[in-house]
Short mmCIF file of C-alpha atoms in Angstrom, two decimals:
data_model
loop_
_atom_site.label_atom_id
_atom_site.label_comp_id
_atom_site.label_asym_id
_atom_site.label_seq_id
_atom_site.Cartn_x
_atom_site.Cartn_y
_atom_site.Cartn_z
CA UNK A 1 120.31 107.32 169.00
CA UNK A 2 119.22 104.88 166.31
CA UNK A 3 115.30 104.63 167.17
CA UNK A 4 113.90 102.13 169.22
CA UNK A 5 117.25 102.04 171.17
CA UNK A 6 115.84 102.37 175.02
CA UNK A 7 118.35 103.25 177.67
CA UNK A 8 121.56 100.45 177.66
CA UNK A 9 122.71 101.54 181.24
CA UNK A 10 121.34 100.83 184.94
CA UNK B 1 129.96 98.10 178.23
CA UNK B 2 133.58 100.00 179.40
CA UNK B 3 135.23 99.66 182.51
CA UNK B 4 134.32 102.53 184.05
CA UNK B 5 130.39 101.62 183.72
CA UNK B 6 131.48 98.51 185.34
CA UNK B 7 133.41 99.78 187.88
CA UNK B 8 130.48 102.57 188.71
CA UNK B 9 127.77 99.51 188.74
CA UNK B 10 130.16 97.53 191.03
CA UNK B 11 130.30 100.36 192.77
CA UNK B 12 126.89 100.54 193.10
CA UNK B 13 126.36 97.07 194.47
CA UNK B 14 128.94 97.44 196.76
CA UNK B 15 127.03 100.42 198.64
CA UNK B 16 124.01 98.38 198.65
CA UNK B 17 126.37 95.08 200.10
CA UNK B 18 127.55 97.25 202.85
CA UNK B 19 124.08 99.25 203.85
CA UNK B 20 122.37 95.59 203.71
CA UNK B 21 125.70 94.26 205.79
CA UNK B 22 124.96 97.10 208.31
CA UNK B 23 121.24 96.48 208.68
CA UNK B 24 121.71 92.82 208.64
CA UNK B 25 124.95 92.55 211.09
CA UNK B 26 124.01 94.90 213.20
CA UNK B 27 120.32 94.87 213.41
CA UNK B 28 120.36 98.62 213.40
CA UNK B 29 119.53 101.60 211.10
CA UNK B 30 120.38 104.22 213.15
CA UNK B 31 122.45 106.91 210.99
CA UNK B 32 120.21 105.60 208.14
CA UNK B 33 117.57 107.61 206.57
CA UNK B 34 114.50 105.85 205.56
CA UNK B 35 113.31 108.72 203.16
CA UNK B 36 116.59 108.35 201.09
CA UNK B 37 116.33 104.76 201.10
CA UNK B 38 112.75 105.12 200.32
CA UNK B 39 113.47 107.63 197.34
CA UNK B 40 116.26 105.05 195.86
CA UNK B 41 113.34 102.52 195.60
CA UNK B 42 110.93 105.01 193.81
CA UNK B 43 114.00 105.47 191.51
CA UNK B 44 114.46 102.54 190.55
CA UNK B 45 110.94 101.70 189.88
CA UNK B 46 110.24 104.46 187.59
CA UNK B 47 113.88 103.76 185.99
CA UNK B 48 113.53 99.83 185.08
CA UNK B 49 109.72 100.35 183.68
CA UNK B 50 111.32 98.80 180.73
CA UNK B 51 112.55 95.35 183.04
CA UNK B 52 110.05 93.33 180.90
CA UNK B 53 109.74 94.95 177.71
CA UNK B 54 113.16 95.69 176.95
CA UNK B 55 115.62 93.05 176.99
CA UNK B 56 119.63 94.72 176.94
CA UNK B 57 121.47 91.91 178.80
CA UNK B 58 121.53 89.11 181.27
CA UNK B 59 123.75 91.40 183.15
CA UNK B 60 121.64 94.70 182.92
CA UNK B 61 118.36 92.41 183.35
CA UNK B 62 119.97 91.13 187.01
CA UNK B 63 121.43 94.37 187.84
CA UNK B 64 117.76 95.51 187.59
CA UNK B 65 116.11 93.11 189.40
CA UNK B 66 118.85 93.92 192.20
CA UNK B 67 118.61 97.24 192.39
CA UNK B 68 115.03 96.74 192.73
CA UNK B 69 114.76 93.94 195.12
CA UNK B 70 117.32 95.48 197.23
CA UNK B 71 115.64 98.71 197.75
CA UNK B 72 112.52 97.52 198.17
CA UNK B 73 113.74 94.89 200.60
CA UNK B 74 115.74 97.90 202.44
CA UNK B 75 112.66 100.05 202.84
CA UNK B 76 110.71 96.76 204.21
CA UNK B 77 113.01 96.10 206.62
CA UNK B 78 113.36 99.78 208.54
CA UNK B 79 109.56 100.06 208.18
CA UNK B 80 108.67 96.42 209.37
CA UNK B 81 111.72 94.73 210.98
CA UNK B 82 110.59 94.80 214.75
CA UNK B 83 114.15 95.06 215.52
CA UNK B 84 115.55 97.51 213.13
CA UNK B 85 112.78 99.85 212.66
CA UNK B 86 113.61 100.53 216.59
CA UNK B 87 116.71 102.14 215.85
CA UNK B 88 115.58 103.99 212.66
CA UNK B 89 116.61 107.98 213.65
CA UNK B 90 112.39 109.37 213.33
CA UNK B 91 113.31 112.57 214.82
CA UNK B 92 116.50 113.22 213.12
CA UNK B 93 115.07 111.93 209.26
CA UNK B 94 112.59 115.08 209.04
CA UNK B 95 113.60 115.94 205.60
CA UNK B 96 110.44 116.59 203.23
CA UNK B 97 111.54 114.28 200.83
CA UNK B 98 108.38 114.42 198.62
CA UNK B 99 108.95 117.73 197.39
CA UNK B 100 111.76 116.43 195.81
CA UNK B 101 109.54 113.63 194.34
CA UNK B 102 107.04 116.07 193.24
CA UNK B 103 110.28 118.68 191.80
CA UNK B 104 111.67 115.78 189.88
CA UNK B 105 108.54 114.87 188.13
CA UNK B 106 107.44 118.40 187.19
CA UNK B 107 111.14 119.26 185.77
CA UNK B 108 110.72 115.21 183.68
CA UNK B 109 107.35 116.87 182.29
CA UNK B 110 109.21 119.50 180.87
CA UNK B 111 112.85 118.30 180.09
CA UNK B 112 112.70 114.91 179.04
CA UNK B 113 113.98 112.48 175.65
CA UNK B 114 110.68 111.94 174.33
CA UNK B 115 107.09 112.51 175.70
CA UNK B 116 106.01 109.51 175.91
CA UNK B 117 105.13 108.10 179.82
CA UNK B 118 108.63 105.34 179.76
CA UNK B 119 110.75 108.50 179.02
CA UNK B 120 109.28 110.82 181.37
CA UNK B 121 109.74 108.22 184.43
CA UNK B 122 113.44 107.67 183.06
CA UNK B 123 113.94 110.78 183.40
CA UNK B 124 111.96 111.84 186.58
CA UNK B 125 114.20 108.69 188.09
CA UNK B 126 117.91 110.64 186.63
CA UNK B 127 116.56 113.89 188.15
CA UNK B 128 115.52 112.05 191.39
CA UNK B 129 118.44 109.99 192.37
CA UNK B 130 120.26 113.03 191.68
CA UNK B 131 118.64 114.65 194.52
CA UNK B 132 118.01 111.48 196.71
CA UNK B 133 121.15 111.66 199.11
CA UNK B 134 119.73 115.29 200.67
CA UNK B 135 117.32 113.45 203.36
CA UNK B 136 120.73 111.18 204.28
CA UNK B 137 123.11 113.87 204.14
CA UNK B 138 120.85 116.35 206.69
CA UNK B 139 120.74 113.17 208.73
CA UNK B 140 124.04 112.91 209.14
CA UNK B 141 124.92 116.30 209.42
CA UNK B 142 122.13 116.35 212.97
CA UNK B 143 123.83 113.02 214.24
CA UNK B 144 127.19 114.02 214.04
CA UNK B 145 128.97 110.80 214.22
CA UNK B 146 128.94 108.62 211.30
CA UNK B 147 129.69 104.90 211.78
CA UNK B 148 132.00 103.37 209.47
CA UNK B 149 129.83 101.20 207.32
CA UNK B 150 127.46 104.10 207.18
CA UNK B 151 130.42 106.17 205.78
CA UNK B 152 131.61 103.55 203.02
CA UNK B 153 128.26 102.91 202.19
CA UNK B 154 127.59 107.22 201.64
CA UNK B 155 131.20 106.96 199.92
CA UNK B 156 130.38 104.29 197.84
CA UNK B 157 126.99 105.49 197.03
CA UNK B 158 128.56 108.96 195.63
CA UNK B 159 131.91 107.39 194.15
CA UNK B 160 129.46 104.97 191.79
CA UNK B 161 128.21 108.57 190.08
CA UNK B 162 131.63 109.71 189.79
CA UNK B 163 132.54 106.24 187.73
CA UNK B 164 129.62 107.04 185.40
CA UNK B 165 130.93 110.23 184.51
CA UNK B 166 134.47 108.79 183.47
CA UNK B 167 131.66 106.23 181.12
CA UNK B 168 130.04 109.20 179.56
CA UNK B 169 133.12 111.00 178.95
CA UNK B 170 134.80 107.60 177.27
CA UNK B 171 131.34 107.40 175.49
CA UNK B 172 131.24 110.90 174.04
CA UNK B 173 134.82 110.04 172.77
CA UNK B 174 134.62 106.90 171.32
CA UNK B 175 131.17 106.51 170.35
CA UNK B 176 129.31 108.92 166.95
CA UNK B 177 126.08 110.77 168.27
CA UNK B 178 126.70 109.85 171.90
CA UNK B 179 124.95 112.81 173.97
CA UNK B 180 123.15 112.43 176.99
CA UNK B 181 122.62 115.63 178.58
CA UNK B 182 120.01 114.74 180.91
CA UNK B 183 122.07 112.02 182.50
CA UNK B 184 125.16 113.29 182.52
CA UNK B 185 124.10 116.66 183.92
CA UNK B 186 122.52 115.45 186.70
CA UNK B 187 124.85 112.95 187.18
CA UNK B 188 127.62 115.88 187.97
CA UNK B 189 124.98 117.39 190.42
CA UNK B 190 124.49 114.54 192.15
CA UNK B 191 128.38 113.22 192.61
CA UNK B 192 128.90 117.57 193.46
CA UNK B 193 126.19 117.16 195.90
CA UNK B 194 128.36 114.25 197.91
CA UNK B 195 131.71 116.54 197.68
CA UNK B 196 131.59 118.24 201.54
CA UNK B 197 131.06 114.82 202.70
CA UNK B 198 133.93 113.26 200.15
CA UNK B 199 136.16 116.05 201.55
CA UNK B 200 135.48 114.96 205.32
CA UNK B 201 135.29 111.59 204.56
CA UNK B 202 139.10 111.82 203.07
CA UNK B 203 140.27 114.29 205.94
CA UNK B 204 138.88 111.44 208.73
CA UNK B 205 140.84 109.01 206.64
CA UNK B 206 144.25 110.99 206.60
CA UNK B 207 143.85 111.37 209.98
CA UNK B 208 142.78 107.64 210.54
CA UNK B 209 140.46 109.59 213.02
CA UNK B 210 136.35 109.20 213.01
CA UNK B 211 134.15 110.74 210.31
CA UNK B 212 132.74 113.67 212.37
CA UNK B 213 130.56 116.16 210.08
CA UNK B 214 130.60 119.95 211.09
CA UNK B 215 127.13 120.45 212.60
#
């Protein structure tokens, strides 16, 4: 998961 | 964003529509169990820590606030609501939910993304929702009868899990590097967790007859 990249789904 | 996401968070609503529709239309909780409702709420709490400092979407932003609000709102009302909180099942809702708060926290401190305190909550929240539907299900099982928006909103509640499954699996196929153990794991727990009451739930329908649990 490219870093930074928090959780896109509910 | 895929279509099964969308239909599982559509899903998702809908089971929150129909438990507020029940409360609101019928001024009643009974059948409804306060610790699951109140362990939904905790959920999303510890989920959405990110609301403010993350921003995904408009969509996922309002979805957030929803799921929040509506919990919340759901707890208030069958704690508070002079006329609803009559009819909320106290004797029958004896499940000690807070060992599953306190089993879901200890398993995030040990299997989590990242040790930092956001990813810790995420993941308490996956391993709790997971687990959430046990106080509602041992209701139901004690009071026998289920009433029909009780039963679409349990159905609609489990089906939402079984959507997001279908989204991991298109995910995992379509997208490089996709893993997400801890999610989808639990996520298969939680939808297996629902599957006596799917199977019953489907029988009643066949049989157009009412949703009776085996005691």
């Amino acid at each position: 998961k490219p870093p930074g990249k928090h959780h896109d789904e509910l | 964003m895929n279509i099964f996401r969308l239909a599982g968070d559509m899903t998702h609503l809908l089971s929150i529509l129909v438990l507020l529709l029940k409360i609101y239309a019928t001024k009643s909780c009974s059948g409804i169990s306060r610790k699951t409702q109140e362990l939904y709420a905790i959920v999303f709490v510890a989920r959405y820590l990110d609301l403010f400092t993350d921003f995904i979407s408009v969509y996922n932003t309002f979805m957030k606030v929803v799921f929040i609000a509506s919990s919340l709102a759901i707890v208030w009302c069958m704690r508070f609501h002079p006329m609803v909180r009559r009819s909320y099942d106290r004797e029958l809702d004896t499940f000690r939910h807070y060992f599953l708060v306190g089993a879901s926290f200890a398993l995030a401190l040990i299997l989590h993304e990242k040790f930092t305190v956001q990813e810790i909550f995420w993941a308490f929240s996956i391993y709790l929702e997971a687990v959430a539907i046990l106080p509602q299900l041992v209701l139901l099982q004690r009071s026998g009868n289920v009433d029909n928006l009780t039963g679409q909103y349990i159905f609609f509640l489990g089906a939402y899990r079984a959507f997001y499954i279908l989204n991991w699996i298109y995910r995992y196929l379509t997208e490089p590097h996709f893993t997400r153990w801890i999610a989808c794991v639990s996520g298969v727990v939680q939808t297996a967790l629902y599957a006596d009451f799917f199977y019953y739930y489907f029988i009643s329908w066949k049989n157009n007859s009412k949703l009776k649990l085996p005691a």
